[in-house]
Amino acid sequence: MNLPGIADEEFIRDKVPMTKEEIRILTMCKAKIRPDDIIWDIGAGTGSLSIEAALLAPQGKVYAIEKKDLAVNLLHQNIAKFKLENNIEVIATEAPKGLDDLPSCDVVFIGGSGKHMFEILDLIDTKLKIDGRIIVNAVTIQTIAQITEYMTQKENYTYEAIQVQVNRLRKIGSYDMFNAQNPVYIVTCKKIK
């Protein structure tokens, strides 16, 4: 059985933002991925979440949606590196474009919405299976406000949020010091009907 937590250094990333290891581990725990799940990763970036998800769902499929050319290129490189060409399909577009054509899903990650959060959530709602989960990793208050505003109006979802602050030890001469990482909000939404 594969467990989440691939080291950040294992990914090819260039200048594209990436969900860090500790956040990926918590995200995968909240997603509760099963071996045959269909997963969408919206704003996939380097593909770190897509790859972790594909390893947890070897009989499933991950659709990695990304609009930036450099990130799409890195996605393909990371997919090849981890030998997951059969489990991950890259969709090079800006969501919500292209989502209509995807199959119904069990889990959706939203790492970037490009100011289309409400449109994306409306479309996800039509495709997400009962007991399916939407996991939003956010670094801005605006994203948190959008997802909570949307979910408070929906009777067919429950939701929760956590805020995570990771500090990493680093060497400074003969001393050890903690280096603070950006706080991340992880919002988990579950479709109940």
PDB file of C-alpha atoms in Angstrom:
ATOM      1  CA  MET A   1       0.000   0.000   0.000  1.00  0.00           C
ATOM      2  CA  ASN A   2       1.263   3.468  -0.873  1.00  0.00           C
ATOM      3  CA  LEU A   3       1.331   6.108   1.833  1.00  0.00           C
ATOM      4  CA  PRO A   4       1.342   9.863   1.133  1.00  0.00           C
ATOM      5  CA  GLY A   5       4.392  11.951   1.862  1.00  0.00           C
ATOM      6  CA  ILE A   6       6.761  12.097  -1.093  1.00  0.00           C
ATOM      7  CA  ALA A   7       9.689  14.376  -0.251  1.00  0.00           C
ATOM      8  CA  ASP A   8       9.472  17.803  -1.925  1.00  0.00           C
ATOM      9  CA  GLU A   9      12.915  17.291  -3.476  1.00  0.00           C
ATOM     10  CA  GLU A  10      11.581  14.355  -5.520  1.00  0.00           C
ATOM     11  CA  PHE A  11       9.462  16.671  -7.668  1.00  0.00           C
ATOM     12  CA  ILE A  12      10.711  18.675 -10.653  1.00  0.00           C
ATOM     13  CA  ARG A  13       9.361  22.149  -9.967  1.00  0.00           C
ATOM     14  CA  ASP A  14      11.264  25.040 -11.604  1.00  0.00           C
ATOM     15  CA  LYS A  15       9.447  28.287 -10.626  1.00  0.00           C
ATOM     16  CA  VAL A  16       5.972  26.789 -10.305  1.00  0.00           C
ATOM     17  CA  PRO A  17       4.377  26.835  -6.816  1.00  0.00           C
ATOM     18  CA  MET A  18       3.989  23.413  -5.252  1.00  0.00           C
ATOM     19  CA  THR A  19       1.917  22.020  -2.389  1.00  0.00           C
ATOM     20  CA  LYS A  20       4.512  21.093   0.224  1.00  0.00           C
ATOM     21  CA  GLU A  21       4.879  17.612   1.703  1.00  0.00           C
ATOM     22  CA  GLU A  22       3.229  18.276   5.073  1.00  0.00           C
ATOM     23  CA  ILE A  23       0.221  19.945   3.426  1.00  0.00           C
ATOM     24  CA  ARG A  24      -0.045  17.122   0.858  1.00  0.00           C
ATOM     25  CA  ILE A  25      -0.135  14.539   3.659  1.00  0.00           C
ATOM     26  CA  LEU A  26      -2.986  16.352   5.442  1.00  0.00           C
ATOM     27  CA  THR A  27      -4.792  16.922   2.133  1.00  0.00           C
ATOM     28  CA  MET A  28      -4.641  13.206   1.302  1.00  0.00           C
ATOM     29  CA  CYS A  29      -5.925  12.317   4.787  1.00  0.00           C
ATOM     30  CA  LYS A  30      -8.876  14.680   4.330  1.00  0.00           C
ATOM     31  CA  ALA A  31      -9.558  13.319   0.814  1.00  0.00           C
ATOM     32  CA  LYS A  32      -9.894   9.695   1.992  1.00  0.00           C
ATOM     33  CA  ILE A  33      -8.951   8.385  -1.463  1.00  0.00           C
ATOM     34  CA  ARG A  34      -9.932   4.806  -2.312  1.00  0.00           C
ATOM     35  CA  PRO A  35      -8.039   2.598  -4.807  1.00  0.00           C
ATOM     36  CA  ASP A  36     -10.574   3.071  -7.639  1.00  0.00           C
ATOM     37  CA  ASP A  37     -11.487   6.753  -7.147  1.00  0.00           C
ATOM     38  CA  ILE A  38     -11.830   9.271  -9.952  1.00  0.00           C
ATOM     39  CA  ILE A  39     -10.031  12.457  -8.918  1.00  0.00           C
ATOM     40  CA  TRP A  40      -9.877  15.960 -10.354  1.00  0.00           C
ATOM     41  CA  ASP A  41      -6.944  18.234  -9.472  1.00  0.00           C
ATOM     42  CA  ILE A  42      -7.860  21.795 -10.483  1.00  0.00           C
ATOM     43  CA  GLY A  43      -4.859  24.108 -10.614  1.00  0.00           C
ATOM     44  CA  ALA A  44      -2.528  21.102 -10.551  1.00  0.00           C
ATOM     45  CA  GLY A  45       0.738  23.067 -10.800  1.00  0.00           C
ATOM     46  CA  THR A  46       3.698  20.664 -10.705  1.00  0.00           C
ATOM     47  CA  GLY A  47       1.345  17.742 -10.093  1.00  0.00           C
ATOM     48  CA  SER A  48       2.437  16.918  -6.544  1.00  0.00           C
ATOM     49  CA  LEU A  49      -1.167  16.312  -5.395  1.00  0.00           C
ATOM     50  CA  SER A  50      -2.034  14.499  -8.626  1.00  0.00           C
ATOM     51  CA  ILE A  51       0.894  12.130  -8.157  1.00  0.00           C
ATOM     52  CA  GLU A  52       0.159  11.439  -4.491  1.00  0.00           C
ATOM     53  CA  ALA A  53      -3.503  10.811  -5.410  1.00  0.00           C
ATOM     54  CA  ALA A  54      -2.642   8.507  -8.335  1.00  0.00           C
ATOM     55  CA  LEU A  55      -0.438   6.400  -6.065  1.00  0.00           C
ATOM     56  CA  LEU A  56      -3.364   6.016  -3.619  1.00  0.00           C
ATOM     57  CA  ALA A  57      -5.805   5.181  -6.460  1.00  0.00           C
ATOM     58  CA  PRO A  58      -3.929   2.724  -8.714  1.00  0.00           C
ATOM     59  CA  GLN A  59      -7.196   1.442 -10.242  1.00  0.00           C
ATOM     60  CA  GLY A  60      -8.622   4.949 -10.503  1.00  0.00           C
ATOM     61  CA  LYS A  61      -7.806   7.980 -12.608  1.00  0.00           C
ATOM     62  CA  VAL A  62      -6.583  11.504 -11.897  1.00  0.00           C
ATOM     63  CA  TYR A  63      -7.436  14.417 -14.188  1.00  0.00           C
ATOM     64  CA  ALA A  64      -4.883  17.200 -13.655  1.00  0.00           C
ATOM     65  CA  ILE A  65      -6.259  20.539 -14.883  1.00  0.00           C
ATOM     66  CA  GLU A  66      -3.690  23.305 -15.355  1.00  0.00           C
ATOM     67  CA  LYS A  67      -3.659  26.480 -17.469  1.00  0.00           C
ATOM     68  CA  LYS A  68      -0.010  27.609 -17.313  1.00  0.00           C
ATOM     69  CA  ASP A  69       2.320  26.255 -20.009  1.00  0.00           C
ATOM     70  CA  LEU A  70       5.364  25.874 -17.736  1.00  0.00           C
ATOM     71  CA  ALA A  71       3.286  24.003 -15.144  1.00  0.00           C
ATOM     72  CA  VAL A  72       1.782  21.723 -17.819  1.00  0.00           C
ATOM     73  CA  ASN A  73       5.295  20.871 -18.985  1.00  0.00           C
ATOM     74  CA  LEU A  74       6.379  20.120 -15.396  1.00  0.00           C
ATOM     75  CA  LEU A  75       3.251  18.019 -14.855  1.00  0.00           C
ATOM     76  CA  HIS A  76       4.225  15.814 -17.789  1.00  0.00           C
ATOM     77  CA  GLN A  77       7.819  15.540 -16.523  1.00  0.00           C
ATOM     78  CA  ASN A  78       6.719  14.559 -13.006  1.00  0.00           C
ATOM     79  CA  ILE A  79       4.149  12.075 -14.304  1.00  0.00           C
ATOM     80  CA  ALA A  80       6.881  10.417 -16.388  1.00  0.00           C
ATOM     81  CA  LYS A  81       9.328  10.447 -13.464  1.00  0.00           C
ATOM     82  CA  PHE A  82       6.850   8.605 -11.231  1.00  0.00           C
ATOM     83  CA  LYS A  83       5.707   6.336 -14.122  1.00  0.00           C
ATOM     84  CA  LEU A  84       2.041   7.304 -13.778  1.00  0.00           C
ATOM     85  CA  GLU A  85       1.183   7.920 -17.440  1.00  0.00           C
ATOM     86  CA  ASN A  86      -1.693   5.402 -17.218  1.00  0.00           C
ATOM     87  CA  ASN A  87      -3.186   6.963 -14.065  1.00  0.00           C
ATOM     88  CA  ILE A  88      -2.997  10.694 -14.756  1.00  0.00           C
ATOM     89  CA  GLU A  89      -4.398  12.651 -17.675  1.00  0.00           C
ATOM     90  CA  VAL A  90      -3.341  16.281 -18.082  1.00  0.00           C
ATOM     91  CA  ILE A  91      -5.996  18.759 -19.227  1.00  0.00           C
ATOM     92  CA  ALA A  92      -4.276  21.956 -20.381  1.00  0.00           C
ATOM     93  CA  THR A  93      -6.984  24.569 -19.885  1.00  0.00           C
ATOM     94  CA  GLU A  94      -8.318  27.101 -17.409  1.00  0.00           C
ATOM     95  CA  ALA A  95     -11.133  25.714 -15.288  1.00  0.00           C
ATOM     96  CA  PRO A  96     -14.069  25.607 -15.535  1.00  0.00           C
ATOM     97  CA  LYS A  97     -13.357  24.982 -19.244  1.00  0.00           C
ATOM     98  CA  GLY A  98     -12.944  21.280 -19.937  1.00  0.00           C
ATOM     99  CA  LEU A  99     -14.603  20.098 -16.729  1.00  0.00           C
ATOM    100  CA  ASP A 100     -17.910  19.317 -18.488  1.00  0.00           C
ATOM    101  CA  ASP A 101     -16.157  16.610 -20.496  1.00  0.00           C
ATOM    102  CA  LEU A 102     -14.721  14.798 -17.461  1.00  0.00           C
ATOM    103  CA  PRO A 103     -16.388  11.779 -15.851  1.00  0.00           C
ATOM    104  CA  SER A 104     -18.166  11.983 -12.508  1.00  0.00           C
ATOM    105  CA  CYS A 105     -15.688  12.168  -9.658  1.00  0.00           C
ATOM    106  CA  ASP A 106     -15.143  11.036  -6.081  1.00  0.00           C
ATOM    107  CA  VAL A 107     -12.584  13.648  -4.999  1.00  0.00           C
ATOM    108  CA  VAL A 108     -11.736  17.138  -6.237  1.00  0.00           C
ATOM    109  CA  PHE A 109      -8.710  19.177  -5.235  1.00  0.00           C
ATOM    110  CA  ILE A 110      -8.806  22.912  -5.848  1.00  0.00           C
ATOM    111  CA  GLY A 111      -5.404  24.547  -5.646  1.00  0.00           C
ATOM    112  CA  GLY A 112      -6.219  27.436  -7.929  1.00  0.00           C
ATOM    113  CA  SER A 113      -9.461  28.812  -9.298  1.00  0.00           C
ATOM    114  CA  GLY A 114      -8.296  31.819 -11.320  1.00  0.00           C
ATOM    115  CA  LYS A 115     -11.199  33.955 -10.006  1.00  0.00           C
ATOM    116  CA  HIS A 116     -13.721  31.359 -11.219  1.00  0.00           C
ATOM    117  CA  MET A 117     -14.387  29.670  -7.862  1.00  0.00           C
ATOM    118  CA  PHE A 118     -18.192  29.868  -7.949  1.00  0.00           C
ATOM    119  CA  GLU A 119     -18.418  28.639 -11.562  1.00  0.00           C
ATOM    120  CA  ILE A 120     -16.016  25.797 -10.782  1.00  0.00           C
ATOM    121  CA  LEU A 121     -17.957  24.780  -7.670  1.00  0.00           C
ATOM    122  CA  ASP A 122     -21.276  24.869  -9.561  1.00  0.00           C
ATOM    123  CA  LEU A 123     -19.863  22.515 -12.173  1.00  0.00           C
ATOM    124  CA  ILE A 124     -18.254  20.225  -9.585  1.00  0.00           C
ATOM    125  CA  ASP A 125     -21.616  19.967  -7.820  1.00  0.00           C
ATOM    126  CA  THR A 126     -23.151  18.425 -10.960  1.00  0.00           C
ATOM    127  CA  LYS A 127     -20.349  15.820 -11.269  1.00  0.00           C
ATOM    128  CA  LEU A 128     -19.357  14.968  -7.674  1.00  0.00           C
ATOM    129  CA  LYS A 129     -20.768  11.668  -6.417  1.00  0.00           C
ATOM    130  CA  ILE A 130     -22.654  11.392  -3.112  1.00  0.00           C
ATOM    131  CA  ASP A 131     -20.096  11.117  -0.269  1.00  0.00           C
ATOM    132  CA  GLY A 132     -17.564  12.761  -2.586  1.00  0.00           C
ATOM    133  CA  ARG A 133     -15.146  15.339  -1.235  1.00  0.00           C
ATOM    134  CA  ILE A 134     -13.849  18.709  -2.370  1.00  0.00           C
ATOM    135  CA  ILE A 135     -10.558  19.708  -0.764  1.00  0.00           C
ATOM    136  CA  VAL A 136      -9.511  23.342  -1.171  1.00  0.00           C
ATOM    137  CA  ASN A 137      -5.966  24.361  -0.259  1.00  0.00           C
ATOM    138  CA  ALA A 138      -5.946  28.126   0.147  1.00  0.00           C
ATOM    139  CA  VAL A 139      -3.379  30.719   1.088  1.00  0.00           C
ATOM    140  CA  THR A 140      -5.617  33.798   0.798  1.00  0.00           C
ATOM    141  CA  ILE A 141      -8.511  35.025   2.910  1.00  0.00           C
ATOM    142  CA  GLN A 142     -10.464  35.727  -0.301  1.00  0.00           C
ATOM    143  CA  THR A 143     -10.407  32.043  -1.275  1.00  0.00           C
ATOM    144  CA  ILE A 144     -11.554  31.013   2.211  1.00  0.00           C
ATOM    145  CA  ALA A 145     -14.353  33.605   2.042  1.00  0.00           C
ATOM    146  CA  GLN A 146     -15.496  32.296  -1.354  1.00  0.00           C
ATOM    147  CA  ILE A 147     -15.578  28.625  -0.415  1.00  0.00           C
ATOM    148  CA  THR A 148     -17.313  29.208   2.928  1.00  0.00           C
ATOM    149  CA  GLU A 149     -19.826  31.610   1.362  1.00  0.00           C
ATOM    150  CA  TYR A 150     -20.641  29.012  -1.281  1.00  0.00           C
ATOM    151  CA  MET A 151     -20.946  26.113   1.159  1.00  0.00           C
ATOM    152  CA  THR A 152     -23.161  27.980   3.645  1.00  0.00           C
ATOM    153  CA  GLN A 153     -25.755  28.247   0.869  1.00  0.00           C
ATOM    154  CA  LYS A 154     -25.666  24.526   0.018  1.00  0.00           C
ATOM    155  CA  GLU A 155     -27.838  22.085   1.962  1.00  0.00           C
ATOM    156  CA  ASN A 156     -26.218  19.057   0.343  1.00  0.00           C
ATOM    157  CA  TYR A 157     -22.721  19.610   1.809  1.00  0.00           C
ATOM    158  CA  THR A 158     -20.995  19.617   5.139  1.00  0.00           C
ATOM    159  CA  TYR A 159     -17.685  21.428   5.462  1.00  0.00           C
ATOM    160  CA  GLU A 160     -14.814  22.021   7.845  1.00  0.00           C
ATOM    161  CA  ALA A 161     -11.612  24.007   7.712  1.00  0.00           C
ATOM    162  CA  ILE A 162      -8.220  23.874   9.382  1.00  0.00           C
ATOM    163  CA  GLN A 163      -5.343  26.324   9.269  1.00  0.00           C
ATOM    164  CA  VAL A 164      -1.855  24.800   9.185  1.00  0.00           C
ATOM    165  CA  GLN A 165       1.422  26.550   9.942  1.00  0.00           C
ATOM    166  CA  VAL A 166       4.543  24.499   9.218  1.00  0.00           C
ATOM    167  CA  ASN A 167       7.993  25.487  10.442  1.00  0.00           C
ATOM    168  CA  ARG A 168      11.066  23.724   9.099  1.00  0.00           C
ATOM    169  CA  LEU A 169      14.378  23.362  10.861  1.00  0.00           C
ATOM    170  CA  ARG A 170      17.383  24.826   9.051  1.00  0.00           C
ATOM    171  CA  LYS A 171      21.051  25.212   9.880  1.00  0.00           C
ATOM    172  CA  ILE A 172      22.558  28.650  10.427  1.00  0.00           C
ATOM    173  CA  GLY A 173      26.233  28.173  11.114  1.00  0.00           C
ATOM    174  CA  SER A 174      26.505  26.013  14.220  1.00  0.00           C
ATOM    175  CA  TYR A 175      22.876  26.714  15.225  1.00  0.00           C
ATOM    176  CA  ASP A 176      19.511  25.261  14.314  1.00  0.00           C
ATOM    177  CA  MET A 177      16.611  27.616  13.656  1.00  0.00           C
ATOM    178  CA  PHE A 178      12.994  27.183  12.586  1.00  0.00           C
ATOM    179  CA  ASN A 179      12.036  28.791   9.285  1.00  0.00           C
ATOM    180  CA  ALA A 180       8.287  29.585   9.046  1.00  0.00           C
ATOM    181  CA  GLN A 181       6.414  28.504   5.919  1.00  0.00           C
ATOM    182  CA  ASN A 182       3.276  30.278   4.669  1.00  0.00           C
ATOM    183  CA  PRO A 183       0.120  29.258   6.554  1.00  0.00           C
ATOM    184  CA  VAL A 184      -2.318  27.186   4.506  1.00  0.00           C
ATOM    185  CA  TYR A 185      -6.050  26.715   4.987  1.00  0.00           C
ATOM    186  CA  ILE A 186      -7.424  23.274   4.128  1.00  0.00           C
ATOM    187  CA  VAL A 187     -11.188  23.249   3.587  1.00  0.00           C
ATOM    188  CA  THR A 188     -12.893  19.850   3.303  1.00  0.00           C
ATOM    189  CA  CYS A 189     -16.398  19.751   1.822  1.00  0.00           C
ATOM    190  CA  LYS A 190     -18.386  16.506   1.740  1.00  0.00           C
ATOM    191  CA  LYS A 191     -21.414  15.993  -0.505  1.00  0.00           C
ATOM    192  CA  ILE A 192     -24.098  14.338   1.626  1.00  0.00           C
ATOM    193  CA  LYS A 193     -27.043  14.253  -0.797  1.00  0.00           C
TER     194      LYS A 193
END
